[in-house]
Tab-separated table of N, CA and C in Angstrom:
chain	number	residue	atom	x	y	z
C	3	MET	N	-42.037	-28.347	-31.547
C	3	MET	CA	-40.788	-27.988	-31.489
C	3	MET	C	-39.681	-28.552	-32.469
C	4	GLY	N	-40.033	-29.570	-32.766
C	4	GLY	CA	-39.398	-30.349	-33.871
C	4	GLY	C	-38.983	-29.492	-35.129
C	5	SER	N	-39.849	-28.574	-35.396
C	5	SER	CA	-39.584	-27.843	-36.595
C	5	SER	C	-38.441	-26.804	-36.395
C	6	LEU	N	-38.132	-26.296	-35.115
C	6	LEU	CA	-37.280	-25.561	-34.741
C	6	LEU	C	-35.949	-26.154	-35.046
C	7	ALA	N	-35.726	-27.253	-34.511
C	7	ALA	CA	-34.408	-28.340	-34.642
C	7	ALA	C	-34.196	-28.295	-36.148
C	8	THR	N	-35.185	-28.649	-36.908
C	8	THR	CA	-34.617	-28.569	-38.315
C	8	THR	C	-34.497	-27.629	-39.055
C	9	GLY	N	-34.544	-26.490	-38.462
C	9	GLY	CA	-34.299	-24.879	-39.360
C	9	GLY	C	-35.600	-24.398	-39.900
C	10	ARG	N	-36.880	-24.928	-39.296
C	10	ARG	CA	-38.056	-24.330	-39.860
C	10	ARG	C	-38.683	-23.386	-38.831
C	11	ALA	N	-39.531	-22.448	-39.274
C	11	ALA	CA	-40.213	-21.489	-38.293
C	11	ALA	C	-41.292	-22.422	-37.515
C	12	PHE	N	-41.762	-21.975	-36.475
C	12	PHE	CA	-42.744	-22.604	-35.679
C	12	PHE	C	-43.699	-21.470	-35.435
C	13	MET	N	-44.814	-21.977	-35.406
C	13	MET	CA	-45.949	-20.826	-35.095
C	13	MET	C	-46.958	-21.696	-33.935
C	14	PHE	N	-46.999	-20.746	-33.079
C	14	PHE	CA	-48.017	-21.170	-31.933
C	14	PHE	C	-49.175	-19.806	-31.757
C	15	THR	N	-50.302	-20.293	-31.084
C	15	THR	CA	-51.472	-19.429	-30.774
C	15	THR	C	-51.578	-19.524	-29.405
C	16	VAL	N	-51.704	-18.141	-28.834
C	16	VAL	CA	-52.021	-17.720	-27.578
C	16	VAL	C	-53.393	-17.155	-27.433
C	17	THR	N	-54.297	-17.576	-26.386
C	17	THR	CA	-55.598	-17.021	-26.290
C	17	THR	C	-55.482	-16.472	-24.795
C	18	ASP	N	-55.782	-15.006	-24.792
C	18	ASP	CA	-55.934	-14.686	-23.499
C	18	ASP	C	-57.445	-13.902	-23.259
C	19	TYR	N	-58.132	-14.341	-22.475
C	19	TYR	CA	-59.541	-13.739	-22.119
C	19	TYR	C	-60.373	-13.606	-23.697
C	20	ASP	N	-60.264	-12.456	-24.139
C	20	ASP	CA	-60.903	-12.165	-25.375
C	20	ASP	C	-59.920	-11.889	-26.588
C	21	ALA	N	-58.756	-11.994	-26.388
C	21	ALA	CA	-57.895	-11.677	-27.468
C	21	ALA	C	-57.070	-12.999	-27.872
C	22	ARG	N	-56.676	-12.954	-29.029
C	22	ARG	CA	-55.969	-14.246	-29.657
C	22	ARG	C	-54.653	-13.521	-30.278
C	23	TYR	N	-53.496	-14.240	-29.933
C	23	TYR	CA	-52.246	-13.914	-30.465
C	23	TYR	C	-51.617	-15.182	-30.927
C	24	SER	N	-51.189	-14.790	-32.272
C	24	SER	CA	-50.297	-15.856	-33.049
C	24	SER	C	-48.933	-15.293	-33.042
C	25	LEU	N	-47.981	-16.307	-32.586
C	25	LEU	CA	-46.568	-15.837	-32.525
C	25	LEU	C	-46.051	-16.980	-33.534
C	26	ARG	N	-44.928	-16.474	-34.384
C	26	ARG	CA	-44.103	-17.099	-35.241
C	26	ARG	C	-42.685	-17.189	-34.565
C	27	VAL	N	-42.025	-18.058	-34.352
C	27	VAL	CA	-40.799	-18.340	-33.922
C	27	VAL	C	-39.905	-18.688	-34.901
C	28	TYR	N	-38.586	-18.173	-35.406
C	28	TYR	CA	-37.864	-18.299	-36.255
C	28	TYR	C	-36.540	-18.728	-35.753
C	29	PRO	N	-35.876	-20.029	-36.300
C	29	PRO	CA	-34.526	-20.417	-35.610
C	29	PRO	C	-33.797	-19.369	-36.005
C	30	LEU	N	-32.586	-19.214	-34.957
C	30	LEU	CA	-31.413	-18.446	-34.956
C	30	LEU	C	-30.389	-19.021	-35.876
C	31	PRO	N	-29.606	-18.277	-36.518
C	31	PRO	CA	-28.734	-18.936	-37.367
C	31	PRO	C	-27.554	-19.091	-36.372
C	32	THR	N	-27.102	-20.373	-36.818
C	32	THR	CA	-25.955	-20.670	-36.004
C	32	THR	C	-24.501	-20.451	-36.402
C	33	ARG	N	-23.545	-19.989	-35.570
C	33	ARG	CA	-22.055	-19.667	-35.901
C	33	ARG	C	-21.578	-20.843	-36.165
C	34	ARG	N	-20.687	-20.660	-37.415
C	34	ARG	CA	-19.796	-21.732	-38.004
C	34	ARG	C	-18.605	-21.520	-37.203
C	35	PRO	N	-17.838	-22.442	-36.951
C	35	PRO	CA	-16.685	-22.578	-36.228
C	35	PRO	C	-15.645	-21.746	-37.231
C	36	ALA	N	-14.757	-21.168	-36.618
C	36	ALA	CA	-13.648	-20.543	-37.180
C	36	ALA	C	-12.686	-21.763	-38.137
C	37	PRO	N	-12.163	-21.404	-39.338
C	37	PRO	CA	-11.468	-22.291	-40.003
C	37	PRO	C	-10.258	-22.338	-39.094
C	38	PRO	N	-9.546	-23.801	-38.960
C	38	PRO	CA	-8.165	-23.764	-38.095
C	38	PRO	C	-7.171	-23.064	-38.841
C	39	GLN	N	-6.299	-22.530	-37.862
C	39	GLN	CA	-5.000	-21.577	-38.139
C	39	GLN	C	-4.175	-22.360	-38.780
C	40	ALA	N	-3.489	-21.670	-39.666
C	40	ALA	CA	-2.091	-22.534	-40.435
C	40	ALA	C	-1.064	-22.279	-39.352
C	41	PRO	N	-0.179	-23.493	-39.293
C	41	PRO	CA	0.734	-23.257	-38.478
C	41	PRO	C	1.774	-22.292	-38.625
C	42	VAL	N	2.584	-21.706	-37.790
C	42	VAL	CA	3.487	-20.655	-38.167
C	42	VAL	C	4.657	-21.166	-39.008
C	43	PRO	N	5.260	-20.511	-39.770
C	43	PRO	CA	6.391	-21.078	-40.600
C	43	PRO	C	7.573	-21.295	-39.845
C	44	ALA	N	8.499	-21.968	-40.020
C	44	ALA	CA	9.583	-22.232	-39.423
C	44	ALA	C	10.754	-21.073	-39.499
C	45	ARG	N	10.462	-20.215	-40.480
C	45	ARG	CA	11.497	-19.260	-40.469
C	45	ARG	C	10.902	-17.848	-39.984
C	46	CYS	N	9.952	-18.052	-39.075
C	46	CYS	CA	9.241	-17.015	-38.529
C	46	CYS	C	10.244	-16.480	-37.344
C	47	PRO	N	10.456	-15.089	-37.185
C	47	PRO	CA	11.685	-14.639	-36.359
C	47	PRO	C	11.146	-14.951	-34.940
C	48	PRO	N	12.060	-15.396	-33.967
C	48	PRO	CA	11.898	-15.591	-32.497
C	48	PRO	C	11.417	-14.388	-31.756
C	49	HIS	N	10.364	-14.586	-30.712
C	49	HIS	CA	9.737	-13.667	-29.996
C	49	HIS	C	10.738	-13.553	-28.651
C	50	SER	N	11.565	-14.356	-28.498
C	50	SER	CA	12.268	-14.179	-27.077
C	50	SER	C	12.924	-13.049	-26.846
C	51	PRO	N	13.367	-12.251	-27.591
C	51	PRO	CA	13.983	-10.788	-27.198
C	51	PRO	C	12.828	-9.936	-26.764
C	52	ALA	N	11.503	-10.038	-27.259
C	52	ALA	CA	10.518	-9.370	-26.868
C	52	ALA	C	10.156	-9.773	-25.324
C	53	GLY	N	10.264	-11.135	-25.113
C	53	GLY	CA	9.736	-11.638	-23.694
C	53	GLY	C	10.988	-11.186	-22.733
C	54	ALA	N	12.102	-10.932	-23.066
C	54	ALA	CA	13.223	-10.570	-22.301
C	54	ALA	C	12.841	-9.094	-21.859
C	55	VAL	N	12.710	-8.419	-22.704
C	55	VAL	CA	12.452	-6.749	-22.632
C	55	VAL	C	11.185	-6.672	-21.833
C	56	ALA	N	10.345	-7.520	-21.860
C	56	ALA	CA	9.069	-7.330	-21.046
C	56	ALA	C	9.499	-7.975	-19.686
C	57	ALA	N	10.064	-8.825	-19.445
C	57	ALA	CA	10.430	-9.477	-17.969
C	57	ALA	C	11.293	-8.344	-17.423
C	58	GLY	N	12.185	-7.740	-18.188
C	58	GLY	CA	13.024	-6.517	-17.583
C	58	GLY	C	12.390	-5.588	-17.060
C	59	LEU	N	11.192	-5.094	-18.042
C	59	LEU	CA	10.284	-4.147	-17.691
C	59	LEU	C	9.419	-4.540	-16.312
C	60	ALA	N	8.942	-5.566	-16.486
C	60	ALA	CA	8.070	-6.047	-15.272
C	60	ALA	C	9.052	-6.098	-14.129
C	61	GLY	N	10.219	-6.510	-13.860
C	61	GLY	CA	11.173	-6.240	-12.866
C	61	GLY	C	11.312	-4.963	-12.492
C	62	TYR	N	11.594	-4.217	-13.103
C	62	TYR	CA	11.967	-2.727	-13.019
C	62	TYR	C	10.937	-2.050	-12.464
C	63	VAL	N	9.547	-2.264	-12.815
C	63	VAL	CA	8.180	-1.773	-12.185
C	63	VAL	C	7.867	-2.254	-10.897
C	64	SER	N	8.129	-3.586	-10.679
C	64	SER	CA	8.029	-4.316	-9.348
C	64	SER	C	8.908	-3.638	-8.239
C	65	ARG	N	10.200	-3.513	-8.753
C	65	ARG	CA	11.163	-3.146	-7.800
C	65	ARG	C	11.014	-1.573	-7.377
C	66	THR	N	10.516	-0.870	-8.550
C	66	THR	CA	10.119	0.485	-8.200
C	66	THR	C	8.903	0.628	-7.224
C	67	PHE	N	7.764	-0.047	-7.363
C	67	PHE	CA	6.662	-0.305	-6.611
C	67	PHE	C	7.141	-0.806	-5.075
C	68	VAL	N	7.945	-1.836	-5.005
C	68	VAL	CA	8.345	-2.403	-3.710
C	68	VAL	C	9.169	-1.272	-2.791
C	69	ARG	N	10.044	-0.505	-3.713
C	69	ARG	CA	10.652	0.755	-2.892
C	69	ARG	C	9.701	1.687	-2.319
C	70	SER	N	8.746	1.943	-3.332
C	70	SER	CA	7.962	3.064	-2.935
C	70	SER	C	7.194	2.679	-1.786
C	71	GLN	N	6.505	1.438	-1.738
C	71	GLN	CA	6.034	0.823	-0.439
C	71	GLN	C	6.691	0.838	0.748
C	72	GLU	N	8.071	0.512	0.527
C	72	GLU	CA	8.849	0.553	2.000
C	72	GLU	C	9.173	1.881	2.193
C	73	ALA	N	9.173	2.886	1.276
C	73	ALA	CA	9.301	4.537	1.849
C	73	ALA	C	7.914	4.701	2.497
C	74	SER	N	6.718	4.520	1.875
C	74	SER	CA	5.566	4.706	2.733
C	74	SER	C	5.442	3.960	4.013
C	75	ALA	N	5.768	2.951	4.208
C	75	ALA	CA	5.704	2.124	5.432
C	75	ALA	C	6.523	2.710	6.315
C	76	GLU	N	7.837	3.126	6.089
C	76	GLU	CA	8.631	4.047	7.077
C	76	GLU	C	8.151	5.377	7.424
C	77	ARG	N	7.429	5.984	6.706
C	77	ARG	CA	6.793	7.348	6.925
C	77	ARG	C	5.633	7.112	7.833
C	78	LEU	N	4.967	6.149	7.496
C	78	LEU	CA	3.811	5.612	8.583
C	78	LEU	C	4.115	5.291	9.764
C	79	ARG	N	5.370	4.395	9.791
C	79	ARG	CA	5.690	3.924	11.164
C	79	ARG	C	6.272	5.286	11.883
C	80	ALA	N	6.808	6.118	11.195
C	80	ALA	CA	7.643	7.415	11.957
C	80	ALA	C	6.270	8.052	12.648
C	81	TYR	N	5.201	8.158	11.632
C	81	TYR	CA	4.149	9.065	12.221
C	81	TYR	C	3.402	8.400	13.635
C	82	PHE	N	3.338	6.949	13.539
C	82	PHE	CA	3.024	6.184	14.730
C	82	PHE	C	3.878	6.184	15.765
C	83	ASP	N	5.198	6.353	15.548
C	83	ASP	CA	6.258	6.081	16.570
C	83	ASP	C	6.341	7.537	17.199
C	84	GLN	N	6.097	8.490	16.679
C	84	GLN	CA	6.162	9.965	17.405
C	84	GLN	C	5.432	10.070	18.626
C	85	PRO	N	4.110	9.623	18.798
C	85	PRO	CA	3.380	9.680	20.252
C	85	PRO	C	4.056	9.112	21.253
C	86	LEU	N	4.633	7.719	20.714
C	86	LEU	CA	5.372	6.934	21.868
C	86	LEU	C	6.478	7.522	22.313
C	87	GLU	N	7.239	8.081	21.243
C	87	GLU	CA	8.505	8.987	21.499
C	87	GLU	C	8.168	10.030	22.461
C	88	PHE	N	7.442	10.660	22.256
C	88	PHE	CA	7.037	12.018	22.987
C	88	PHE	C	6.524	11.611	24.260
C	89	SER	N	5.709	10.419	24.620
C	89	SER	CA	5.418	9.873	25.950
C	89	SER	C	6.428	9.593	26.753
C	90	ARG	N	7.482	9.038	26.304
C	90	ARG	CA	8.875	8.734	26.867
C	90	ARG	C	9.279	9.852	27.402
C	91	TYR	N	9.688	11.048	26.677
C	91	TYR	CA	10.019	12.283	27.120
C	91	TYR	C	9.090	12.749	28.206
C	92	LEU	N	7.774	12.613	28.338
C	92	LEU	CA	7.084	13.267	29.379
C	92	LEU	C	7.382	12.484	30.435
C	93	ALA	N	7.490	11.175	30.380
C	93	ALA	CA	7.682	10.298	31.572
C	93	ALA	C	8.875	10.669	32.180
C	94	ALA	N	9.860	10.664	31.297
C	94	ALA	CA	11.256	11.079	31.793
C	94	ALA	C	11.093	12.370	32.691
C	95	GLU	N	10.441	13.442	32.118
C	95	GLU	CA	10.196	14.710	32.811
C	95	GLU	C	9.535	14.632	33.935
C	96	ARG	N	8.569	13.681	34.145
C	96	ARG	CA	7.956	13.500	35.323
C	96	ARG	C	8.775	12.704	36.393
C	97	LEU	N	9.554	11.725	36.055
C	97	LEU	CA	10.646	11.081	36.887
C	97	LEU	C	11.523	12.116	37.569
C	98	ILE	N	11.969	13.024	36.804
C	98	ILE	CA	12.934	14.162	37.258
C	98	ILE	C	12.425	15.033	37.980
C	99	ALA	N	10.952	15.322	38.047
C	99	ALA	CA	10.274	16.439	38.731
C	99	ALA	C	10.010	15.828	40.175
C	100	ASN	N	9.679	14.289	40.118
C	100	ASN	CA	9.395	13.857	41.424
C	100	ASN	C	10.672	12.996	42.126
C	101	ALA	N	11.881	13.095	41.591
C	101	ALA	CA	12.914	12.868	42.136
C	101	ALA	C	13.584	13.505	43.280
C	102	GLY	N	13.170	14.910	43.426
C	102	GLY	CA	13.464	15.435	44.637
C	102	GLY	C	15.215	15.757	44.617
C	103	LEU	N	15.377	16.411	43.184
C	103	LEU	CA	16.784	16.851	43.005
C	103	LEU	C	17.030	17.943	43.306
C	104	SER	N	18.215	18.645	43.440
C	104	SER	CA	18.403	19.949	43.797
C	104	SER	C	18.320	20.697	42.386
C	105	ASP	N	18.137	22.127	42.330
C	105	ASP	CA	17.851	22.861	41.374
C	105	ASP	C	18.951	22.646	40.316
C	106	GLU	N	20.274	22.715	40.697
C	106	GLU	CA	21.407	22.427	39.995
C	106	GLU	C	21.543	21.115	39.179
C	107	ARG	N	21.361	20.227	40.158
C	107	ARG	CA	21.279	18.769	39.352
C	107	ARG	C	20.088	18.496	38.540
C	108	ARG	N	18.966	19.023	38.901
C	108	ARG	CA	17.800	18.993	38.022
C	108	ARG	C	17.901	19.546	36.538
C	109	ALA	N	18.698	20.924	36.655
C	109	ALA	CA	18.938	21.632	35.410
C	109	ALA	C	20.119	20.627	34.701
C	110	ALA	N	20.999	20.011	35.241
C	110	ALA	CA	21.701	19.252	34.542
C	110	ALA	C	21.114	17.950	33.752
C	111	VAL	N	20.506	17.230	34.570
C	111	VAL	CA	19.759	16.326	34.002
C	111	VAL	C	18.874	16.557	32.767
C	112	LEU	N	17.886	17.748	33.249
C	112	LEU	CA	17.039	18.508	32.087
C	112	LEU	C	17.854	18.772	30.791
C	113	ALA	N	19.093	19.062	31.021
C	113	ALA	CA	19.678	19.567	29.850
C	113	ALA	C	20.335	18.378	29.190
C	114	ALA	N	20.683	17.427	29.914
C	114	ALA	CA	21.136	16.096	29.338
C	114	ALA	C	19.979	15.311	28.588
C	115	LEU	N	18.664	15.365	29.024
C	115	LEU	CA	17.667	14.870	28.431
C	115	LEU	C	17.279	15.683	27.256
C	116	VAL	N	17.306	17.166	27.052
C	116	VAL	CA	17.155	17.718	25.950
C	116	VAL	C	18.289	17.412	24.869
C	117	GLU	N	19.289	17.081	25.119
C	117	GLU	CA	20.462	16.916	24.321
C	117	GLU	C	20.162	15.561	23.608
C	118	ALA	N	19.736	14.659	24.673
C	118	ALA	CA	19.437	13.204	24.080
C	118	ALA	C	18.455	13.424	23.052
C	119	MET	N	17.288	14.220	23.636
C	119	MET	CA	16.183	14.338	22.491
C	119	MET	C	16.571	14.863	21.116
C	120	VAL	N	17.351	15.912	21.259
C	120	VAL	CA	17.939	16.426	19.914
C	120	VAL	C	18.655	15.745	19.360
C	121	ALA	N	19.725	14.977	19.839
C	121	ALA	CA	20.722	14.267	19.077
C	121	ALA	C	20.295	13.013	18.762
C	122	GLY	N	19.145	12.192	19.516
C	122	GLY	CA	18.943	10.941	19.306
C	122	GLY	C	17.743	10.700	18.416
C	123	GLY	N	16.720	11.759	18.587
C	123	GLY	CA	15.651	11.707	17.794
C	123	GLY	C	15.041	10.534	17.134
C	124	GLY	N	14.956	9.550	17.856
C	124	GLY	CA	14.330	7.997	17.014
C	124	GLY	C	15.618	7.389	16.906
C	125	GLN	N	16.698	7.188	17.309
C	125	GLN	CA	17.787	6.491	17.076
C	125	GLN	C	17.673	5.064	17.183
C	126	ASP	N	16.516	4.524	17.955
C	126	ASP	CA	16.236	3.217	17.871
C	126	ASP	C	15.463	2.743	16.832
C	127	LYS	N	15.459	3.502	15.624
C	127	LYS	CA	14.508	3.006	14.474
C	127	LYS	C	15.314	2.174	13.667
C	128	ASN	N	16.672	2.442	13.513
C	128	ASN	CA	17.295	1.736	12.470
C	128	ASN	C	18.537	1.403	13.214
C	129	ASP	N	18.466	0.774	14.248
C	129	ASP	CA	19.728	0.460	14.997
C	129	ASP	C	19.870	-1.135	15.067
C	130	GLY	N	19.044	-1.583	14.049
C	130	GLY	CA	19.209	-3.247	13.904
C	130	GLY	C	18.561	-4.188	15.174
C	131	SER	N	18.282	-3.488	16.117
C	131	SER	CA	17.760	-4.362	16.876
C	131	SER	C	16.019	-4.780	16.836
C	132	ASP	N	15.515	-5.710	17.545
C	132	ASP	CA	14.145	-5.929	17.313
C	132	ASP	C	13.053	-5.270	18.225
C	133	GLY	N	13.505	-4.154	18.676
C	133	GLY	CA	12.421	-3.347	19.625
C	133	GLY	C	12.798	-3.893	20.940
C	134	ALA	N	13.801	-4.523	21.222
C	134	ALA	CA	14.162	-4.572	22.661
C	134	ALA	C	15.003	-3.723	23.071
C	135	GLU	N	14.828	-3.327	24.649
C	135	GLU	CA	15.655	-2.243	25.066
C	135	GLU	C	16.500	-2.995	26.213
C	136	SER	N	17.757	-2.490	26.567
C	136	SER	CA	18.543	-2.872	27.269
C	136	SER	C	18.392	-2.265	28.708
C	137	ASP	N	18.567	-3.115	29.749
C	137	ASP	CA	18.156	-2.741	31.229
C	137	ASP	C	19.461	-2.542	31.719
C	138	GLY	N	20.694	-2.548	31.089
C	138	GLY	CA	21.825	-2.349	31.542
C	138	GLY	C	22.731	-3.487	32.179
C	139	ALA	N	21.900	-4.563	32.326
C	139	ALA	CA	22.572	-5.422	32.997
C	139	ALA	C	22.878	-6.807	31.940
C	140	GLY	N	23.088	-6.419	30.751
C	140	GLY	CA	23.043	-7.222	29.584
C	140	GLY	C	21.882	-8.266	29.282
C	141	THR	N	20.884	-7.845	29.713
C	141	THR	CA	19.654	-8.535	29.345
C	141	THR	C	18.566	-7.630	28.620
C	142	SER	N	17.814	-7.947	27.743
C	142	SER	CA	16.893	-6.877	27.210
C	142	SER	C	15.587	-7.272	27.675
C	143	ALA	N	14.876	-6.074	27.782
C	143	ALA	CA	13.257	-6.263	27.973
C	143	ALA	C	12.598	-5.509	26.870
C	144	ARG	N	11.477	-6.123	26.691
C	144	ARG	CA	10.451	-5.758	25.521
C	144	ARG	C	9.880	-4.489	26.183
C	145	ALA	N	9.648	-3.440	25.286
C	145	ALA	CA	9.136	-2.108	25.376
C	145	ALA	C	7.740	-2.098	25.519
């Protein structure tokens, strides 16, 4: 193999049962390193305005992406909150039905419940609370 290192071809022979093969291996040409780059002249225009424009564009794109993600997350949250809200209405209806109220009082309470459903329709989403509900005594209990 010494001849390959020196840049000359190397030949070897292989015998397989009744056949004989002769192979000649040629060295591959090596790449020469690229010549060194000349330094940029001192009077070359600065590229800082292009960097500022690129940074501004990146900020705009990232802000738009974050706003889009927030809107998508809010829609997804509303999608998953709807069954919980509906189960609360059903629980309130069951409580009213089992309370043993007179027909007039039951109708008044159901009317108030329907008004709360229509008016409040998820008012606790953006009320600034952390998901705690008040029990009327100044304390809060987790739902």
